[in-house]
Coordinates of C-alpha atoms in Angstrom, one line a residue:
X25 CA 141.1 48.3 166.2
X26 CA 140.4 48.6 162.4
X27 CA 142.9 50.4 160.2
X28 CA 141.7 53.7 158.7
X29 CA 140.4 53.5 155.2
X30 CA 142.9 55.1 152.8
X31 CA 141.7 58.0 150.8
X32 CA 141.0 57.6 147.0
X33 CA 143.9 59.9 146.2
X34 CA 146.3 57.8 148.2
X35 CA 145.2 54.7 146.3
X36 CA 145.6 56.6 143.0
X37 CA 149.2 57.8 143.9
X38 CA 150.0 54.2 144.9
X39 CA 148.7 52.9 141.6
X40 CA 150.6 55.5 139.6
X41 CA 153.8 54.7 141.5
X42 CA 153.6 51.2 140.2
X43 CA 153.7 52.3 136.6
X44 CA 157.3 52.1 135.2
X45 CA 159.0 55.4 134.5
X46 CA 159.7 54.5 130.9
X47 CA 155.9 54.3 130.3
X48 CA 155.6 58.0 131.4
X49 CA 158.4 58.9 129.0
X50 CA 156.5 57.1 126.2
X51 CA 153.3 59.0 127.1
X52 CA 155.2 62.3 127.2
X53 CA 156.8 61.6 123.9
X54 CA 153.4 60.8 122.3
X55 CA 151.8 64.0 123.7
X56 CA 154.7 66.1 122.5
X57 CA 154.5 64.5 119.1
X58 CA 150.8 65.2 118.8
X59 CA 151.3 68.8 120.0
X60 CA 154.3 69.3 117.6
X61 CA 152.3 67.7 114.7
X62 CA 149.4 70.1 115.2
X63 CA 151.4 73.2 116.0
X64 CA 153.5 72.9 112.8
X65 CA 150.4 71.8 110.9
X66 CA 151.9 68.6 109.5
X67 CA 149.8 66.9 106.9
X68 CA 151.8 63.8 106.2
X69 CA 149.1 61.4 107.5
X70 CA 146.4 63.2 105.6
X71 CA 148.5 63.1 102.4
X72 CA 149.0 59.3 102.8
X73 CA 145.5 58.4 103.7
X74 CA 143.5 60.9 101.6
X75 CA 145.9 61.5 98.7
X76 CA 143.1 61.4 96.1
X77 CA 140.8 63.8 97.8
X78 CA 143.0 66.4 99.5
X79 CA 145.8 66.8 97.0
X80 CA 143.9 67.8 93.9
X81 CA 144.3 71.3 92.5
X82 CA 141.2 73.3 92.7
X83 CA 140.5 75.6 89.7
X84 CA 138.2 78.6 89.8
X85 CA 137.1 80.0 86.4
X86 CA 134.1 81.0 84.3
X87 CA 132.5 78.1 82.5
X88 CA 132.7 79.9 79.2
X89 CA 136.2 81.2 79.8
X90 CA 138.3 80.8 76.6
X91 CA 141.4 81.0 78.7
X92 CA 140.4 77.8 80.5
X93 CA 138.8 76.0 77.6
X94 CA 141.7 76.5 75.1
X95 CA 144.8 76.9 77.4
X96 CA 144.4 75.7 80.9
X97 CA 142.4 72.7 79.9
X98 CA 145.6 71.4 78.2
X99 CA 147.8 71.9 81.3
X100 CA 148.2 68.4 82.9
X101 CA 149.9 69.8 86.0
X102 CA 147.1 72.1 86.9
X103 CA 144.6 69.2 86.5
X104 CA 146.7 66.8 88.6
X105 CA 147.6 66.7 92.3
X106 CA 150.2 68.4 94.4
X107 CA 151.8 66.1 97.0
X108 CA 154.4 67.7 99.3
X109 CA 157.8 66.3 100.0
X110 CA 157.1 63.8 102.9
X111 CA 159.8 65.3 105.3
X112 CA 158.5 68.8 104.5
X113 CA 154.8 68.0 104.9
X114 CA 154.2 71.3 106.8
X115 CA 153.6 74.8 105.5
X116 CA 156.0 76.2 108.1
X117 CA 158.8 73.7 107.4
X118 CA 158.4 74.3 103.6
X119 CA 158.5 78.1 104.1
X120 CA 161.5 78.0 106.4
X121 CA 163.4 75.5 104.3
X122 CA 162.9 77.6 101.2
X123 CA 164.3 80.7 102.9
X124 CA 167.3 79.0 104.7
X125 CA 168.3 76.6 101.9
X126 CA 165.9 75.8 99.0
X127 CA 168.4 73.7 97.0
X128 CA 168.6 76.3 94.2
X129 CA 170.5 75.6 90.9
X130 CA 173.9 77.1 90.6
X131 CA 174.4 79.7 87.8
X132 CA 175.1 83.4 87.4
X133 CA 173.1 86.3 85.9
X134 CA 174.0 89.0 83.5
X135 CA 173.1 92.3 85.0
X136 CA 171.9 95.6 83.5
X137 CA 171.5 98.7 85.5
X138 CA 168.3 100.5 84.5
X139 CA 168.0 104.2 85.1
X140 CA 164.5 105.5 85.7
X141 CA 163.4 109.1 84.9
X142 CA 163.4 110.1 88.5
X143 CA 167.1 109.0 88.9
X144 CA 166.3 105.7 90.5
X145 CA 168.4 102.6 89.7
X146 CA 166.8 99.2 89.0
X147 CA 169.0 96.1 88.7
X148 CA 167.8 93.8 85.8
X149 CA 169.3 90.3 86.1
X150 CA 169.1 88.2 82.9
X151 CA 169.3 84.5 82.3
X152 CA 168.7 83.6 78.6
X153 CA 167.7 80.3 77.0
X154 CA 171.0 80.1 75.0
X155 CA 173.0 80.4 78.3
X156 CA 171.2 77.3 79.7
X157 CA 171.2 75.2 76.5
X158 CA 174.9 75.8 75.8
X159 CA 175.7 74.6 79.3
X160 CA 178.2 77.5 79.8
X161 CA 176.4 79.6 82.4
X162 CA 179.3 82.0 82.8
X163 CA 179.6 83.1 79.2
X164 CA 176.3 84.8 78.5
X165 CA 175.3 86.2 75.1
X166 CA 173.5 89.4 74.3
X167 CA 169.9 89.5 73.0
X168 CA 169.4 91.3 69.7
X169 CA 166.5 93.4 68.6
X170 CA 165.5 90.7 66.1
X171 CA 165.2 88.0 68.7
X172 CA 161.7 86.5 68.9
X173 CA 162.3 84.4 72.0
X174 CA 159.6 85.2 74.6
X175 CA 160.7 87.2 77.6
X176 CA 159.5 86.4 81.2
X177 CA 159.7 89.5 83.5
X178 CA 159.8 88.4 87.2
X179 CA 158.8 90.7 90.1
X180 CA 160.3 89.4 93.4
X181 CA 158.7 89.4 96.8
X182 CA 159.3 91.5 99.9
X183 CA 163.0 92.2 100.5
X184 CA 163.9 89.4 98.0
X185 CA 166.1 89.7 95.0
X186 CA 167.4 87.5 92.2
X187 CA 169.6 85.6 94.6
X188 CA 166.6 84.1 96.4
X189 CA 166.3 80.3 96.1
X190 CA 162.8 80.3 94.7
X191 CA 163.7 82.9 92.0
X192 CA 166.7 80.8 91.0
X193 CA 164.5 77.8 90.6
X194 CA 162.1 79.9 88.5
X195 CA 164.7 81.6 86.3
X196 CA 166.7 78.4 85.6
X197 CA 163.7 76.2 84.7
X198 CA 162.0 78.9 82.7
X199 CA 165.1 79.6 80.7
X200 CA 165.6 75.8 80.2
X201 CA 162.0 75.7 78.8
X202 CA 163.0 78.1 75.9
X203 CA 162.5 81.5 77.4
X204 CA 164.7 84.5 78.2
X205 CA 164.2 85.5 81.9
X206 CA 164.8 88.9 83.4
X207 CA 164.3 89.6 87.2
X208 CA 163.4 93.2 87.9
X209 CA 164.9 93.7 91.4
X210 CA 163.2 96.2 93.6
X211 CA 165.0 99.5 94.2
X212 CA 167.8 99.2 96.8
X213 CA 168.0 95.4 96.5
X214 CA 170.4 93.1 94.6
X215 CA 173.4 95.1 95.8
X216 CA 172.3 98.3 94.1
X217 CA 172.2 101.6 96.0
X218 CA 169.1 103.8 96.2
X219 CA 169.9 106.8 93.9
X220 CA 166.6 108.8 94.3
X221 CA 164.2 109.6 97.1
X222 CA 161.7 106.9 96.0
X223 CA 161.5 103.4 97.5
X224 CA 159.4 100.5 96.5
X225 CA 156.4 99.4 98.4
X226 CA 153.5 96.9 98.0
X227 CA 151.6 99.1 95.7
X228 CA 154.4 100.8 93.7
X229 CA 153.8 99.9 90.1
X230 CA 155.8 102.6 88.3
X231 CA 159.0 100.6 88.2
X232 CA 157.5 97.5 86.6
X233 CA 155.6 99.8 84.2
X234 CA 158.7 101.6 82.9
X235 CA 160.7 98.3 82.8
X236 CA 158.1 96.6 80.6
X237 CA 157.9 99.7 78.4
X238 CA 161.7 99.6 78.0
X239 CA 161.7 95.9 77.1
X240 CA 158.9 96.4 74.6
X241 CA 161.0 99.1 72.8
X242 CA 164.3 97.3 73.1
X243 CA 163.0 93.9 71.9
X244 CA 159.9 94.6 69.8
X245 CA 159.6 91.1 68.3
X246 CA 159.8 89.3 71.6
X247 CA 156.5 88.5 73.3
X248 CA 156.5 89.8 76.9
X249 CA 155.1 87.9 79.9
X250 CA 155.3 88.6 83.6
X251 CA 155.5 86.5 86.8
X252 CA 154.9 88.1 90.2
X253 CA 155.7 86.4 93.5
X254 CA 154.3 87.4 96.9
X255 CA 154.3 91.2 97.2
X256 CA 155.5 91.1 93.6
X257 CA 152.3 89.3 92.6
X258 CA 150.3 92.1 94.3
X259 CA 152.3 94.7 92.4
X260 CA 151.8 92.8 89.1
X261 CA 148.0 92.4 89.5
X262 CA 147.6 96.0 90.5
X263 CA 149.6 97.1 87.4
X264 CA 147.5 94.9 85.2
X265 CA 144.3 96.4 86.6
X266 CA 145.7 99.9 86.2
X267 CA 146.8 99.4 82.6
X268 CA 143.9 97.3 81.4
X269 CA 144.0 96.8 77.6
X270 CA 147.0 99.2 77.3
X271 CA 149.6 96.8 78.7
X272 CA 152.1 95.2 76.2
X273 CA 152.1 92.0 78.3
X274 CA 150.8 88.9 76.5
X275 CA 150.1 87.0 79.7
X276 CA 150.9 86.8 83.4
X277 CA 151.2 84.6 86.5
X278 CA 150.7 85.7 90.1
X279 CA 152.1 83.3 92.8
X280 CA 151.0 83.6 96.5
X281 CA 149.7 87.1 96.3
X282 CA 148.6 88.7 99.6
X283 CA 145.7 90.3 97.6
X284 CA 144.1 92.4 100.5
X285 CA 146.8 94.0 102.7
X286 CA 144.3 95.0 105.4
X287 CA 143.2 91.4 105.9
X288 CA 146.8 90.3 105.7
X289 CA 147.7 92.8 108.4
X290 CA 145.0 91.4 110.8
X291 CA 146.0 87.8 110.0
X292 CA 149.8 88.1 110.6
X293 CA 149.4 89.3 114.2
X294 CA 146.6 86.8 115.1
X295 CA 148.5 83.8 116.6
X296 CA 151.9 83.1 118.0
X297 CA 153.1 81.4 114.7
X298 CA 152.0 84.4 112.6
X299 CA 153.6 86.8 115.0
X300 CA 156.9 85.0 114.6
X301 CA 156.7 85.5 110.8
X302 CA 155.7 89.1 111.4
X303 CA 158.8 89.7 113.5
X304 CA 161.1 87.9 111.0
X305 CA 159.8 90.0 108.1
X306 CA 160.2 93.2 110.2
X307 CA 163.9 92.3 110.8
X308 CA 164.3 91.9 107.1
X309 CA 162.8 95.3 106.5
X310 CA 165.0 96.9 109.1
X311 CA 168.0 95.3 107.4
X312 CA 166.9 96.8 104.1
X313 CA 166.5 100.2 105.8
X314 CA 169.9 99.9 107.4
X315 CA 171.4 99.6 103.9
X316 CA 170.0 102.9 103.0
X317 CA 170.1 104.7 106.3
X318 CA 171.0 108.2 105.0
X319 CA 167.9 108.3 102.8
X320 CA 165.6 106.9 105.5
X321 CA 167.1 109.3 108.1
X322 CA 166.2 112.2 105.9
X323 CA 162.8 111.1 104.6
X324 CA 161.4 109.0 107.5
X325 CA 161.4 108.4 111.2
X326 CA 164.7 106.6 111.7
X327 CA 164.3 106.1 115.5
X328 CA 160.8 104.6 114.9
X329 CA 162.2 102.3 112.3
X330 CA 164.8 100.9 114.7
X331 CA 162.2 100.4 117.4
X332 CA 159.7 98.7 115.0
X333 CA 158.4 95.3 116.2
X334 CA 156.0 94.5 113.4
X335 CA 155.5 95.2 109.7
X336 CA 152.8 97.7 110.6
X337 CA 155.2 99.6 112.8
X338 CA 157.7 99.7 110.0
X339 CA 155.1 100.9 107.5
X340 CA 154.0 103.6 110.0
X341 CA 157.5 105.0 110.5
X342 CA 158.9 104.4 107.0
X343 CA 156.5 103.6 104.2
X344 CA 153.9 106.2 105.1
X345 CA 156.5 108.9 105.3
X346 CA 158.3 108.1 102.1
X347 CA 155.1 107.2 100.1
X348 CA 153.1 110.2 101.5
X349 CA 150.3 108.0 102.9
X350 CA 148.1 109.5 105.6
X351 CA 147.8 106.3 107.7
X352 CA 148.9 102.7 107.5
X353 CA 145.4 101.6 106.8
X354 CA 145.2 104.1 103.9
X355 CA 148.4 102.6 102.5
X356 CA 147.1 99.1 102.8
X357 CA 143.8 100.0 101.3
X358 CA 145.2 101.9 98.3
X359 CA 147.9 99.3 97.6
X360 CA 145.8 96.1 97.7
X361 CA 145.3 94.5 94.3
X362 CA 141.9 93.0 95.0
X363 CA 140.1 96.2 93.8
X364 CA 141.9 95.9 90.4
X365 CA 141.1 92.3 89.6
X366 CA 138.0 93.1 87.6
X367 CA 140.1 95.4 85.2
X368 CA 142.6 92.7 84.3
X369 CA 142.5 92.3 80.5
X370 CA 145.5 89.9 80.2
X371 CA 145.4 86.1 80.5
X372 CA 146.3 85.6 84.2
X373 CA 146.9 82.5 86.2
X374 CA 146.9 82.9 90.0
X375 CA 148.3 80.2 92.3
X376 CA 147.8 80.2 96.0
X377 CA 148.2 77.6 98.8
X378 CA 145.4 77.5 101.3
X379 CA 147.8 76.8 104.2
X380 CA 150.0 79.8 103.3
X381 CA 151.3 81.0 106.7
X382 CA 151.9 84.6 105.4
X383 CA 149.1 85.3 102.9
X384 CA 145.8 84.0 104.3
X385 CA 143.2 82.4 102.1
X386 CA 140.7 84.8 103.7
X387 CA 142.1 87.6 101.4
X388 CA 141.7 85.6 98.1
X389 CA 139.1 87.4 95.9
X390 CA 137.2 84.3 94.9
X391 CA 134.2 85.9 93.3
X392 CA 136.2 88.6 91.5
X393 CA 138.5 86.0 90.0
X394 CA 135.5 83.9 88.9
X395 CA 133.8 86.9 87.4
X396 CA 136.8 87.8 85.1
X397 CA 137.0 85.5 82.1
X398 CA 140.7 86.4 81.7
X399 CA 141.6 84.9 85.1
X400 CA 142.0 81.3 86.3
X401 CA 142.6 80.8 90.0
X402 CA 144.4 77.6 91.1
X403 CA 144.5 76.7 94.8
X404 CA 146.1 73.8 96.6
X405 CA 145.5 72.6 100.1
X406 CA 149.2 72.7 100.9
X407 CA 152.4 74.3 99.7
X408 CA 153.3 77.0 102.2
X409 CA 154.5 80.4 101.0
X410 CA 156.3 80.2 97.6
X411 CA 157.5 76.7 98.4
X412 CA 155.5 73.8 97.0
X413 CA 158.4 71.4 97.3
X414 CA 157.8 68.0 95.7
X415 CA 159.6 64.7 95.3
X416 CA 161.6 62.8 97.9
X417 CA 164.6 65.1 97.5
X418 CA 162.7 68.4 97.4
X419 CA 164.7 69.3 94.2
X420 CA 161.8 71.1 92.4
X421 CA 159.0 73.5 93.1
X422 CA 155.5 72.5 91.8
X423 CA 154.4 76.0 91.1
X424 CA 157.5 76.6 88.8
X425 CA 156.5 73.6 86.7
X426 CA 152.8 74.7 86.6
X427 CA 153.9 78.2 85.6
X428 CA 156.1 77.1 82.8
X429 CA 153.4 74.7 81.4
X430 CA 150.8 77.5 81.5
X431 CA 153.0 80.1 79.8
X432 CA 154.1 77.5 77.2
X433 CA 150.5 76.7 76.3
X434 CA 149.5 80.3 76.3
X435 CA 152.4 81.4 74.1
X436 CA 151.3 79.0 71.3
X437 CA 147.6 79.9 71.5
X438 CA 145.4 82.6 70.0
X439 CA 144.5 84.0 73.4
X440 CA 147.6 86.0 74.1
X441 CA 146.7 89.5 74.9
X442 CA 147.2 92.1 72.1
X443 CA 148.0 95.6 73.2
X444 CA 145.5 98.3 72.2
X445 CA 147.5 101.2 70.9
X446 CA 146.0 104.6 71.3
X447 CA 145.0 106.3 68.1
X448 CA 146.2 109.8 69.1
X449 CA 149.9 109.6 69.7
X450 CA 152.1 112.5 70.5
X451 CA 154.8 113.3 68.1
X452 CA 158.4 112.2 68.7
X453 CA 159.4 115.7 69.7
X454 CA 156.6 116.0 72.2
X455 CA 157.3 112.8 74.0
X456 CA 158.6 112.8 77.5
X457 CA 162.1 111.5 78.1
X458 CA 161.8 107.8 78.7
X459 CA 163.9 105.9 81.2
X460 CA 166.7 104.2 79.5
X461 CA 169.4 101.8 80.2
X462 CA 172.7 103.4 81.2
X463 CA 175.4 103.4 78.6
X464 CA 177.9 101.7 80.9
X465 CA 179.0 98.0 80.6
X466 CA 176.8 95.1 81.5
X467 CA 177.6 93.4 84.8
X468 CA 178.0 89.7 85.4
X469 CA 176.9 88.7 88.9
X470 CA 178.7 85.6 89.9
X471 CA 177.5 83.1 92.5
X472 CA 180.0 84.3 95.1
X473 CA 178.8 87.9 94.8
X474 CA 181.7 89.1 92.6
X475 CA 180.7 91.5 89.8
X476 CA 182.5 91.4 86.4
X477 CA 182.0 93.8 83.6
X478 CA 180.8 92.5 80.2
X479 CA 181.3 94.7 77.2
X480 CA 178.1 95.8 75.5
X481 CA 178.3 97.1 72.0
X482 CA 175.3 98.8 70.3
X483 CA 174.7 97.8 66.7
X484 CA 173.7 101.0 64.9
X485 CA 173.2 99.1 61.6
X486 CA 170.1 97.3 62.9
X487 CA 166.8 99.0 61.9
X488 CA 164.0 98.4 64.3
X489 CA 160.7 97.3 62.7
X490 CA 157.7 99.5 62.8
X491 CA 155.0 99.0 65.4
X492 CA 152.7 97.6 62.7
X493 CA 155.3 95.1 61.6
X494 CA 156.0 94.1 65.2
X495 CA 152.3 93.6 65.9
X496 CA 151.8 91.4 62.9
X497 CA 154.8 89.2 63.9
X498 CA 153.7 89.0 67.5
X499 CA 150.1 88.0 66.6
X500 CA 151.1 84.7 65.0
X501 CA 148.8 82.0 66.1
X502 CA 147.8 78.4 65.2
X503 CA 150.1 77.0 62.4
X504 CA 152.4 80.0 62.6
X505 CA 153.1 79.4 66.2
X506 CA 153.8 75.7 65.4
X507 CA 156.3 76.9 62.7
X508 CA 158.0 79.1 65.3
X509 CA 158.2 76.2 67.7
X510 CA 159.6 74.0 64.9
X511 CA 162.2 76.6 64.0
X512 CA 163.1 77.0 67.7
X513 CA 163.5 73.2 68.1
X514 CA 165.6 73.0 65.0
X515 CA 167.9 75.8 66.3
X516 CA 168.2 74.1 69.6
X517 CA 169.1 70.8 67.8
X518 CA 171.8 72.6 65.8
X519 CA 173.3 74.2 68.9
X520 CA 173.4 70.9 70.7
X521 CA 174.7 68.9 67.7
X522 CA 176.9 71.1 65.6
X523 CA 177.1 68.4 62.8
X524 CA 173.4 68.2 62.4
X525 CA 173.2 70.9 59.7
X526 CA 175.7 68.9 57.5
X527 CA 173.7 65.7 58.0
X528 CA 170.5 67.5 57.0
X529 CA 172.3 68.9 53.9
X530 CA 173.7 65.5 53.0
X531 CA 170.2 63.9 53.3
X532 CA 168.6 66.6 51.2
X533 CA 171.2 66.1 48.4
X534 CA 171.0 62.3 48.3
X535 CA 167.2 62.3 48.3
X536 CA 167.0 65.0 45.7
X537 CA 169.2 63.4 43.1
X538 CA 166.6 60.8 41.9
X539 CA 164.1 63.7 41.5
X540 CA 166.5 65.7 39.5
X541 CA 167.4 62.7 37.3
X542 CA 163.7 62.0 36.6
X543 CA 163.2 65.6 35.6
X544 CA 166.2 65.6 33.2
X545 CA 165.1 62.3 31.7
X546 CA 161.6 63.6 31.1
X547 CA 162.9 66.8 29.4
X548 CA 165.3 64.9 27.1
X549 CA 162.6 62.4 26.0
X550 CA 160.2 65.2 25.3
X551 CA 162.9 67.0 23.2
X552 CA 163.8 63.9 21.2
X553 CA 160.2 62.8 20.5
X554 CA 159.6 63.0 16.6
X555 CA 157.0 65.3 15.3
X556 CA 154.4 63.9 12.8
X557 CA 152.5 65.9 10.3
X558 CA 148.8 65.5 10.1
X559 CA 147.3 63.4 7.3
X560 CA 146.0 65.4 4.4

């Protein structure tokens, strides 16, 4: 009697049972690696194989844009490539590493507490060029009214303050490049209590407006520039569009702006990865609200805030109540900076990563940026959100270097914005009371969170220049800008080499003696020359 023919499945199972177990483990490892590689959006292989094509910086600008032709065209970093750190070749790894570590430089700020007209308190954290050059980051000096060193005003991102790693990278490297940096922390952040019924939001531009106005009045000879990051970039671009030609800023940079908050709201709840970011940001907002629970309990829906599971929920129970918005969509629509891009009258560089896991490329206003001759949009294929780590050790951020190069080129060009002053000004007696710095001491914020008082003495003998004189000094271009750069470099050299001034004096005396001797010899010979009378 013939044996029954085995079924195909039996033969298949018999064949599979003959394969060694370790081969299954190898296959499982490969499948998991492929899944993990795609889930975290790694691009290490693409960077290795297609370095030349995929890593170039893409620039969007008008062909006849003077900003590009005379400023950005000289920026080598913006015309180069961005290659991510190999072990951080993922937008999610970059973003998470920046928030959990970031390898920031170690230093301390000098703090000022700015009092707004509505009673709100804004922490201004300073890091000056002299602090970094002298190497003593714990013995900061005050800035005088006669200081002409340019000032970079930084607007942080959502729930971030001056202690954030990326802001420390930015502040230190910008100050090292010859600038004075001030970080304008949002209300209620940076260890400062909320002292009014107003909180910041994605479209709240009044704080940056009054801070810039104060800095213009306090340091009339120092050119003002601004750098916005994430939500801070949205606030900055919105402010520039609202002010137009009236802003005293000479130039600006917007990093990883969300642009259109409605599109961003739809994007951040689209996939599992984005929902994780949404939940993480919501926890941060709830922590911020927890710090100011008495105000939120009185002004908003506190129970709704505690139960929020997304940014939209938080905005519905908190932001809309405090900011007097009818709906969340109304808040997003009114606060988006996209609608203000066309009114920007200041040289503006915008940098965004196309793989940003928080601010989608779908919200970037490509055509609006191209139509405005004052804007240059730079995009990279990779970089994550505010990360852009580069080098094997991930010790630097690419966008920080690009920002410093752009601002340095702009500050020595004739394309810096000049504020249009209104002809009809109200008299001094009719002016509204301006927000001012409190008369208390400055505060030194140390790395460990301790706060030390630093005495601040006002010099009443210094006379502030008139607005016309300040404008003439600030409008120096071409050779004048080169002279300023030469003087600044000479001052830096003297600070670094205290004996340099004596060496220069010695050289000038030695080289001058032969000239003086020739002049004296010429005068004596002319005096001793005999005079002859003409022949009769």
